Amino acid sequence: MSPSANFTISDFPHKVLNPIATNTIAPSYTSLLLAQRQLSANASAIPSLNGGGAHGHMALTLTAAVYAKLSDVPFVIPVAPPADPEPGTTQPQITKNNRLHKRAVAIHSLYVAVNNALRRQLLDAVPRVYVRDLEHPQFVYSHVTCLDLLDHLWRNFGTISASDLKKNIQSMYTPWNPADPIETIFHRLTDAIAYSTAGRDPISEAAAVRAGYDILEHSGLFPRACETWRTALPDMHTLADLRTLFKVADTDRKRTVTTGALGYANALSAPSSAPPFDCVRHPQSPLLCSLCVAFLYRHHGENILLDPWLQQ
């Protein structure tokens, strides 16, 4: 299939970039990383056989060194072909030269069009004050590439400070809201490790695991899983093992909560005046006790006489 420059922003997975900065808040490593990811995703969404053919136009957002980590085949920047195809001495040769010229024009035009679109997205996401050094008196930003702008922003605003590294460590201990997926804990840990590595002060996996376990233990929701973790061999205390164990525990926790809620609902709909649970047999369960209280209150009003241990 021949390439075509007839693409629109709708072909990008990210139609608009997240703001990189404001007039009062400068770009940061975090905001630049997000912009880098969004731009790279957009660039890779526009197909190209160049650079191995597997990464679209991602060379527009990555340096040659970084692109080399993705592909063994370097991305060769398309050069504008001459205005007219090379002449030929025979009709078959003329036909071939016309076809090759048309293809070269399409490849170059698409490359330029994608770069222009990415550059526009980037400029729309950052106030001009942060890229003013690249502005030309006459051509403004038409002479720079998206990669030029990214390189400038990374060099000037992508530094991770000691204060940032300290906040990054603290972020690993942020309490978990059980209403959120448990994966948020593990994603936060892996993000913290990656951030610290970028800041040249890497957090060890063991430190991240300790932080993750601390959060899970203090949630109070996984006593059995915590006991299993504490008694496991030290070489099993990896981030992957932590994730596996507590994802299973969390799945079981959700199933237990759902089952209990369904049992309570069925009990309320049953035509019986007896409590849905035998509280005498289950005095150790606060959940069962609360369900019994709610059931009795519903059927007997405020005059219910409860056992003393239910009133505690």
mmCIF file of C-alpha atoms in Angstrom:
data_model
loop_
_atom_site.group_PDB
_atom_site.id
_atom_site.type_symbol
_atom_site.label_atom_id
_atom_site.label_comp_id
_atom_site.label_asym_id
_atom_site.label_seq_id
_atom_site.Cartn_x
_atom_site.Cartn_y
_atom_site.Cartn_z
ATOM 1 C CA MET A 1 0.000 0.000 0.000
ATOM 2 C CA SER A 2 1.365 3.404 -0.899
ATOM 3 C CA PRO A 3 1.649 5.966 1.914
ATOM 4 C CA SER A 4 -0.612 8.974 1.929
ATOM 5 C CA ALA A 5 -0.392 12.359 3.633
ATOM 6 C CA ASN A 6 -4.171 12.492 3.817
ATOM 7 C CA PHE A 7 -4.526 11.865 7.517
ATOM 8 C CA THR A 8 -6.206 13.933 10.225
ATOM 9 C CA ILE A 9 -5.908 14.414 13.958
ATOM 10 C CA SER A 10 -8.698 11.898 14.342
ATOM 11 C CA ASP A 11 -6.146 9.244 13.363
ATOM 12 C CA PHE A 12 -4.239 10.023 16.574
ATOM 13 C CA PRO A 13 -5.245 8.135 19.735
ATOM 14 C CA HIS A 14 -4.618 11.362 21.691
ATOM 15 C CA LYS A 15 -6.460 14.187 19.950
ATOM 16 C CA VAL A 16 -5.300 16.736 22.522
ATOM 17 C CA LEU A 17 -2.307 16.475 24.836
ATOM 18 C CA ASN A 18 -2.596 16.928 28.574
ATOM 19 C CA PRO A 19 -1.286 20.369 29.589
ATOM 20 C CA ILE A 20 2.482 20.256 30.056
ATOM 21 C CA ALA A 21 2.716 23.526 31.979
ATOM 22 C CA THR A 22 0.973 26.794 32.761
ATOM 23 C CA ASN A 23 2.213 30.355 32.926
ATOM 24 C CA THR A 24 2.887 29.886 36.633
ATOM 25 C CA ILE A 25 3.813 26.183 36.775
ATOM 26 C CA ALA A 26 6.822 25.126 34.703
ATOM 27 C CA PRO A 27 7.085 21.796 32.888
ATOM 28 C CA SER A 28 8.245 18.909 35.062
ATOM 29 C CA TYR A 29 9.629 15.442 34.518
ATOM 30 C CA THR A 30 6.184 13.965 35.130
ATOM 31 C CA SER A 31 4.315 16.262 32.736
ATOM 32 C CA LEU A 32 6.990 15.838 30.057
ATOM 33 C CA LEU A 33 6.934 12.068 30.398
ATOM 34 C CA LEU A 34 3.172 12.040 29.851
ATOM 35 C CA ALA A 35 3.516 14.314 26.809
ATOM 36 C CA GLN A 36 6.308 12.109 25.461
ATOM 37 C CA ARG A 37 4.120 9.031 25.784
ATOM 38 C CA GLN A 38 1.104 10.677 24.162
ATOM 39 C CA LEU A 39 3.116 12.078 21.258
ATOM 40 C CA SER A 40 4.903 8.778 20.704
ATOM 41 C CA ALA A 41 1.587 6.931 20.699
ATOM 42 C CA ASN A 42 0.253 9.383 18.115
ATOM 43 C CA ALA A 43 3.359 9.081 15.958
ATOM 44 C CA SER A 44 3.329 5.293 16.034
ATOM 45 C CA ALA A 45 -0.336 5.257 14.984
ATOM 46 C CA ILE A 46 0.570 6.588 11.528
ATOM 47 C CA PRO A 47 2.058 3.662 9.585
ATOM 48 C CA SER A 48 5.454 3.737 7.907
ATOM 49 C CA LEU A 49 7.665 1.012 6.445
ATOM 50 C CA ASN A 50 10.684 3.070 7.463
ATOM 51 C CA GLY A 51 12.725 1.929 10.492
ATOM 52 C CA GLY A 52 11.574 -1.658 10.295
ATOM 53 C CA GLY A 53 7.906 -0.827 9.782
ATOM 54 C CA ALA A 54 6.758 -1.688 13.323
ATOM 55 C CA HIS A 55 6.760 1.721 14.973
ATOM 56 C CA GLY A 56 5.134 4.074 12.497
ATOM 57 C CA HIS A 57 6.570 7.584 12.706
ATOM 58 C CA MET A 58 7.804 7.286 16.294
ATOM 59 C CA ALA A 59 11.227 8.498 15.163
ATOM 60 C CA LEU A 60 9.631 11.959 15.162
ATOM 61 C CA THR A 61 9.418 11.843 18.963
ATOM 62 C CA LEU A 62 12.469 9.731 19.891
ATOM 63 C CA THR A 63 16.176 10.318 19.490
ATOM 64 C CA ALA A 64 18.078 7.958 17.210
ATOM 65 C CA ALA A 65 19.668 6.298 20.255
ATOM 66 C CA VAL A 66 16.312 5.610 21.892
ATOM 67 C CA TYR A 67 14.763 4.448 18.616
ATOM 68 C CA ALA A 68 17.641 1.993 18.214
ATOM 69 C CA LYS A 69 16.431 0.270 21.381
ATOM 70 C CA LEU A 70 13.108 -0.398 19.648
ATOM 71 C CA SER A 71 14.331 -1.451 16.234
ATOM 72 C CA ASP A 72 17.508 -2.866 14.749
ATOM 73 C CA VAL A 73 16.632 -1.014 11.552
ATOM 74 C CA PRO A 74 17.359 2.735 11.797
ATOM 75 C CA PHE A 75 14.717 5.219 10.710
ATOM 76 C CA VAL A 76 16.030 7.182 7.724
ATOM 77 C CA ILE A 77 14.574 10.680 7.586
ATOM 78 C CA PRO A 78 12.874 11.076 4.185
ATOM 79 C CA VAL A 79 14.494 13.611 1.885
ATOM 80 C CA ALA A 80 12.343 15.718 -0.396
ATOM 81 C CA PRO A 81 12.566 14.281 -3.917
ATOM 82 C CA PRO A 82 13.095 16.537 -6.944
ATOM 83 C CA ALA A 83 10.033 18.260 -8.329
ATOM 84 C CA ASP A 84 10.003 16.017 -11.391
ATOM 85 C CA PRO A 85 10.798 12.326 -11.756
ATOM 86 C CA GLU A 86 13.959 11.247 -13.484
ATOM 87 C CA PRO A 87 13.541 10.983 -17.235
ATOM 88 C CA GLY A 88 13.688 7.581 -18.839
ATOM 89 C CA THR A 89 14.790 6.361 -22.243
ATOM 90 C CA THR A 90 12.130 3.672 -22.577
ATOM 91 C CA GLN A 91 8.471 3.590 -21.686
ATOM 92 C CA PRO A 92 8.901 0.910 -19.001
ATOM 93 C CA GLN A 93 11.702 2.940 -17.424
ATOM 94 C CA ILE A 94 9.614 6.120 -17.535
ATOM 95 C CA THR A 95 6.718 4.270 -15.889
ATOM 96 C CA LYS A 96 9.014 2.911 -13.180
ATOM 97 C CA ASN A 97 10.605 6.310 -12.481
ATOM 98 C CA ASN A 98 7.192 7.947 -12.248
ATOM 99 C CA ARG A 99 6.023 5.302 -9.784
ATOM 100 C CA LEU A 100 9.135 5.624 -7.592
ATOM 101 C CA HIS A 101 8.901 9.411 -7.639
ATOM 102 C CA LYS A 102 5.247 9.357 -6.645
ATOM 103 C CA ARG A 103 6.036 7.004 -3.789
ATOM 104 C CA ALA A 104 8.960 9.160 -2.591
ATOM 105 C CA VAL A 105 6.747 12.253 -2.651
ATOM 106 C CA ALA A 106 4.055 10.474 -0.630
ATOM 107 C CA ILE A 107 6.559 9.202 1.968
ATOM 108 C CA HIS A 108 8.114 12.632 2.437
ATOM 109 C CA SER A 109 4.758 14.437 2.483
ATOM 110 C CA LEU A 110 3.386 12.092 5.120
ATOM 111 C CA TYR A 111 6.492 12.512 7.263
ATOM 112 C CA VAL A 112 6.208 16.308 7.079
ATOM 113 C CA ALA A 113 2.466 16.252 7.747
ATOM 114 C CA VAL A 114 2.820 14.036 10.821
ATOM 115 C CA ASN A 115 5.634 16.182 12.192
ATOM 116 C CA ASN A 116 3.584 19.357 11.683
ATOM 117 C CA ALA A 117 0.606 17.838 13.485
ATOM 118 C CA LEU A 118 2.718 16.621 16.416
ATOM 119 C CA ARG A 119 4.486 19.975 16.686
ATOM 120 C CA ARG A 120 1.159 21.770 16.748
ATOM 121 C CA GLN A 121 -0.114 19.502 19.515
ATOM 122 C CA LEU A 122 3.007 20.117 21.564
ATOM 123 C CA LEU A 123 2.891 23.881 21.129
ATOM 124 C CA ASP A 124 -0.769 23.890 22.120
ATOM 125 C CA ALA A 125 0.098 22.083 25.363
ATOM 126 C CA VAL A 126 2.872 24.395 26.599
ATOM 127 C CA PRO A 127 3.008 28.191 27.021
ATOM 128 C CA ARG A 128 5.393 29.852 24.579
ATOM 129 C CA VAL A 129 7.576 31.228 27.362
ATOM 130 C CA TYR A 130 9.098 27.765 27.873
ATOM 131 C CA VAL A 131 10.066 27.274 24.210
ATOM 132 C CA ARG A 132 10.736 30.891 23.234
ATOM 133 C CA ASP A 133 14.457 30.172 22.777
ATOM 134 C CA LEU A 134 13.620 28.130 19.673
ATOM 135 C CA GLU A 135 11.372 30.751 18.105
ATOM 136 C CA HIS A 136 12.622 32.297 14.869
ATOM 137 C CA PRO A 137 11.944 36.032 14.266
ATOM 138 C CA GLN A 138 10.316 35.298 10.912
ATOM 139 C CA PHE A 139 9.544 31.601 10.712
ATOM 140 C CA VAL A 140 8.425 31.274 14.345
ATOM 141 C CA TYR A 141 8.426 27.471 14.914
ATOM 142 C CA SER A 142 8.035 26.217 11.357
ATOM 143 C CA HIS A 143 11.751 25.436 11.147
ATOM 144 C CA VAL A 144 11.873 23.175 14.227
ATOM 145 C CA THR A 145 10.658 19.614 14.588
ATOM 146 C CA CYS A 146 8.572 18.078 17.318
ATOM 147 C CA LEU A 147 11.730 16.314 18.495
ATOM 148 C CA ASP A 148 13.589 19.652 18.665
ATOM 149 C CA LEU A 149 10.915 20.999 20.999
ATOM 150 C CA LEU A 150 10.905 17.863 23.134
ATOM 151 C CA ASP A 151 14.686 17.885 23.414
ATOM 152 C CA HIS A 152 14.635 21.543 24.511
ATOM 153 C CA LEU A 153 11.977 20.897 27.158
ATOM 154 C CA TRP A 154 13.711 17.797 28.521
ATOM 155 C CA ARG A 155 17.084 19.539 28.782
ATOM 156 C CA ASN A 156 15.698 22.596 30.531
ATOM 157 C CA PHE A 157 12.837 21.260 32.647
ATOM 158 C CA GLY A 158 13.163 17.477 32.873
ATOM 159 C CA THR A 159 15.592 17.407 35.784
ATOM 160 C CA ILE A 160 14.485 15.514 38.888
ATOM 161 C CA SER A 161 15.490 17.329 42.084
ATOM 162 C CA ALA A 162 16.340 15.916 45.506
ATOM 163 C CA SER A 163 12.989 17.211 46.742
ATOM 164 C CA ASP A 164 11.230 15.374 43.914
ATOM 165 C CA LEU A 165 13.006 12.143 44.849
ATOM 166 C CA LYS A 166 11.939 12.536 48.467
ATOM 167 C CA LYS A 167 8.312 13.050 47.459
ATOM 168 C CA ASN A 168 8.590 10.022 45.206
ATOM 169 C CA ILE A 169 9.594 7.820 48.134
ATOM 170 C CA GLN A 170 6.738 9.205 50.211
ATOM 171 C CA SER A 171 4.287 8.468 47.400
ATOM 172 C CA MET A 172 4.922 4.738 47.818
ATOM 173 C CA TYR A 173 3.391 4.902 51.303
ATOM 174 C CA THR A 174 0.185 6.645 50.241
ATOM 175 C CA PRO A 175 -2.709 4.787 51.928
ATOM 176 C CA TRP A 176 -4.810 2.659 49.626
ATOM 177 C CA ASN A 177 -8.515 3.286 49.172
ATOM 178 C CA PRO A 178 -10.131 -0.195 48.997
ATOM 179 C CA ALA A 179 -12.692 1.246 46.587
ATOM 180 C CA ASP A 180 -9.863 1.525 44.054
ATOM 181 C CA PRO A 181 -8.429 -1.511 42.233
ATOM 182 C CA ILE A 182 -5.602 -3.104 44.199
ATOM 183 C CA GLU A 183 -3.480 -2.784 41.049
ATOM 184 C CA THR A 184 -3.115 0.927 41.842
ATOM 185 C CA ILE A 185 -0.743 -0.017 44.670
ATOM 186 C CA PHE A 186 1.550 -2.038 42.419
ATOM 187 C CA HIS A 187 1.445 0.516 39.610
ATOM 188 C CA ARG A 188 2.414 3.212 42.100
ATOM 189 C CA LEU A 189 5.392 1.136 43.223
ATOM 190 C CA THR A 190 6.657 0.410 39.714
ATOM 191 C CA ASP A 191 6.203 4.069 38.760
ATOM 192 C CA ALA A 192 8.195 5.117 41.825
ATOM 193 C CA ILE A 193 11.022 2.753 40.894
ATOM 194 C CA ALA A 194 11.098 4.086 37.322
ATOM 195 C CA TYR A 195 11.024 7.690 38.548
ATOM 196 C CA SER A 196 13.890 7.137 40.977
ATOM 197 C CA THR A 197 15.923 5.451 38.250
ATOM 198 C CA ALA A 198 15.392 8.442 35.973
ATOM 199 C CA GLY A 199 16.522 10.642 38.874
ATOM 200 C CA ARG A 200 19.715 8.563 39.199
ATOM 201 C CA ASP A 201 18.874 7.484 42.732
ATOM 202 C CA PRO A 202 17.154 4.143 42.122
ATOM 203 C CA ILE A 203 14.835 2.618 44.694
ATOM 204 C CA SER A 204 15.562 -1.065 45.204
ATOM 205 C CA GLU A 205 12.835 -3.605 44.593
ATOM 206 C CA ALA A 206 13.136 -4.724 48.220
ATOM 207 C CA ALA A 207 12.393 -1.175 49.430
ATOM 208 C CA ALA A 208 9.357 -0.947 47.151
ATOM 209 C CA VAL A 209 8.114 -4.333 48.359
ATOM 210 C CA ARG A 210 8.400 -3.235 51.986
ATOM 211 C CA ALA A 211 6.389 -0.107 51.209
ATOM 212 C CA GLY A 212 3.728 -2.107 49.374
ATOM 213 C CA TYR A 213 3.382 -4.646 52.174
ATOM 214 C CA ASP A 214 3.167 -1.844 54.742
ATOM 215 C CA ILE A 215 0.207 -0.327 52.864
ATOM 216 C CA LEU A 216 -1.560 -3.666 52.541
ATOM 217 C CA GLU A 217 -0.995 -4.617 56.163
ATOM 218 C CA HIS A 218 -2.267 -1.289 57.476
ATOM 219 C CA SER A 219 -5.437 -1.648 55.399
ATOM 220 C CA GLY A 220 -6.470 -4.398 57.828
ATOM 221 C CA LEU A 221 -8.212 -6.300 55.040
ATOM 222 C CA PHE A 222 -5.783 -9.153 54.492
ATOM 223 C CA PRO A 223 -4.775 -10.749 57.817
ATOM 224 C CA ARG A 224 -4.311 -14.225 56.367
ATOM 225 C CA ALA A 225 -2.389 -13.029 53.323
ATOM 226 C CA CYS A 226 -0.179 -10.909 55.585
ATOM 227 C CA GLU A 227 0.550 -13.927 57.761
ATOM 228 C CA THR A 228 1.412 -15.959 54.667
ATOM 229 C CA TRP A 229 3.732 -13.197 53.492
ATOM 230 C CA ARG A 230 5.497 -12.867 56.845
ATOM 231 C CA THR A 231 6.164 -16.603 57.044
ATOM 232 C CA ALA A 232 7.330 -16.933 53.421
ATOM 233 C CA LEU A 233 11.000 -17.398 52.594
ATOM 234 C CA PRO A 234 12.906 -14.136 52.011
ATOM 235 C CA ASP A 235 13.662 -15.041 48.385
ATOM 236 C CA MET A 236 9.892 -15.047 47.754
ATOM 237 C CA HIS A 237 9.587 -11.415 48.837
ATOM 238 C CA THR A 238 9.589 -9.985 45.323
ATOM 239 C CA LEU A 239 7.264 -7.433 43.811
ATOM 240 C CA ALA A 240 5.819 -10.100 41.521
ATOM 241 C CA ASP A 241 5.121 -12.411 44.487
ATOM 242 C CA LEU A 242 3.546 -9.569 46.477
ATOM 243 C CA ARG A 243 1.268 -8.770 43.577
ATOM 244 C CA THR A 244 0.268 -12.383 43.001
ATOM 245 C CA LEU A 245 -0.521 -13.134 46.656
ATOM 246 C CA PHE A 246 -2.546 -10.040 47.416
ATOM 247 C CA LYS A 247 -4.436 -9.964 44.122
ATOM 248 C CA VAL A 248 -5.743 -13.427 44.997
ATOM 249 C CA ALA A 249 -6.545 -12.266 48.531
ATOM 250 C CA ASP A 250 -8.340 -9.184 47.230
ATOM 251 C CA THR A 251 -10.377 -11.242 44.774
ATOM 252 C CA ASP A 252 -11.455 -13.519 47.615
ATOM 253 C CA ARG A 253 -12.251 -10.481 49.790
ATOM 254 C CA LYS A 254 -14.534 -9.050 47.119
ATOM 255 C CA ARG A 255 -16.229 -12.412 46.613
ATOM 256 C CA THR A 256 -16.841 -12.740 50.356
ATOM 257 C CA VAL A 257 -18.280 -9.236 50.597
ATOM 258 C CA THR A 258 -20.529 -9.837 47.591
ATOM 259 C CA THR A 259 -21.719 -13.174 48.943
ATOM 260 C CA GLY A 260 -22.488 -11.630 52.318
ATOM 261 C CA ALA A 261 -24.431 -8.796 50.724
ATOM 262 C CA LEU A 262 -26.479 -11.197 48.623
ATOM 263 C CA GLY A 263 -27.199 -13.356 51.671
ATOM 264 C CA TYR A 264 -28.416 -10.326 53.589
ATOM 265 C CA ALA A 265 -30.646 -9.214 50.721
ATOM 266 C CA ASN A 266 -32.189 -12.666 50.416
ATOM 267 C CA ALA A 267 -32.749 -12.796 54.150
ATOM 268 C CA LEU A 268 -34.611 -9.486 54.145
ATOM 269 C CA SER A 269 -36.931 -10.709 51.417
ATOM 270 C CA ALA A 270 -37.700 -13.997 53.165
ATOM 271 C CA PRO A 271 -41.107 -14.183 55.013
ATOM 272 C CA SER A 272 -39.566 -14.983 58.372
ATOM 273 C CA SER A 273 -39.269 -13.083 61.618
ATOM 274 C CA ALA A 274 -36.155 -14.967 62.704
ATOM 275 C CA PRO A 275 -32.727 -13.447 62.314
ATOM 276 C CA PRO A 276 -30.949 -14.506 59.108
ATOM 277 C CA PHE A 277 -27.934 -15.713 61.140
ATOM 278 C CA ASP A 278 -27.458 -17.532 64.382
ATOM 279 C CA CYS A 279 -25.589 -14.842 66.286
ATOM 280 C CA VAL A 280 -24.968 -17.154 69.224
ATOM 281 C CA ARG A 281 -22.975 -19.423 66.944
ATOM 282 C CA HIS A 282 -21.112 -16.564 65.310
ATOM 283 C CA PRO A 283 -20.336 -14.037 68.063
ATOM 284 C CA GLN A 284 -16.867 -13.522 66.609
ATOM 285 C CA SER A 285 -18.170 -11.880 63.419
ATOM 286 C CA PRO A 286 -19.037 -8.153 63.659
ATOM 287 C CA LEU A 287 -20.473 -8.318 60.144
ATOM 288 C CA LEU A 288 -22.980 -11.019 61.107
ATOM 289 C CA CYS A 289 -23.905 -9.125 64.227
ATOM 290 C CA SER A 290 -24.644 -5.934 62.337
ATOM 291 C CA LEU A 291 -26.751 -7.848 59.843
ATOM 292 C CA CYS A 292 -28.792 -9.380 62.650
ATOM 293 C CA VAL A 293 -29.349 -5.978 64.247
ATOM 294 C CA ALA A 294 -30.533 -4.533 60.944
ATOM 295 C CA PHE A 295 -32.833 -7.500 60.372
ATOM 296 C CA LEU A 296 -34.432 -7.368 63.809
ATOM 297 C CA TYR A 297 -34.874 -3.607 63.630
ATOM 298 C CA ARG A 298 -36.631 -3.933 60.279
ATOM 299 C CA HIS A 299 -39.094 -6.541 61.568
ATOM 300 C CA HIS A 300 -39.590 -5.457 65.180
ATOM 301 C CA GLY A 301 -38.910 -1.740 65.246
ATOM 302 C CA GLU A 302 -37.164 0.079 68.054
ATOM 303 C CA ASN A 303 -38.580 -2.199 70.767
ATOM 304 C CA ILE A 304 -36.363 -5.145 69.904
ATOM 305 C CA LEU A 305 -34.602 -6.784 72.833
ATOM 306 C CA LEU A 306 -31.120 -7.767 71.839
ATOM 307 C CA ASP A 307 -28.609 -9.916 73.643
ATOM 308 C CA PRO A 308 -26.069 -7.846 75.580
ATOM 309 C CA TRP A 309 -23.205 -8.850 73.283
ATOM 310 C CA LEU A 310 -25.134 -7.541 70.283
ATOM 311 C CA GLN A 311 -25.438 -4.155 71.952
ATOM 312 C CA GLN A 312 -21.683 -3.770 72.348
#
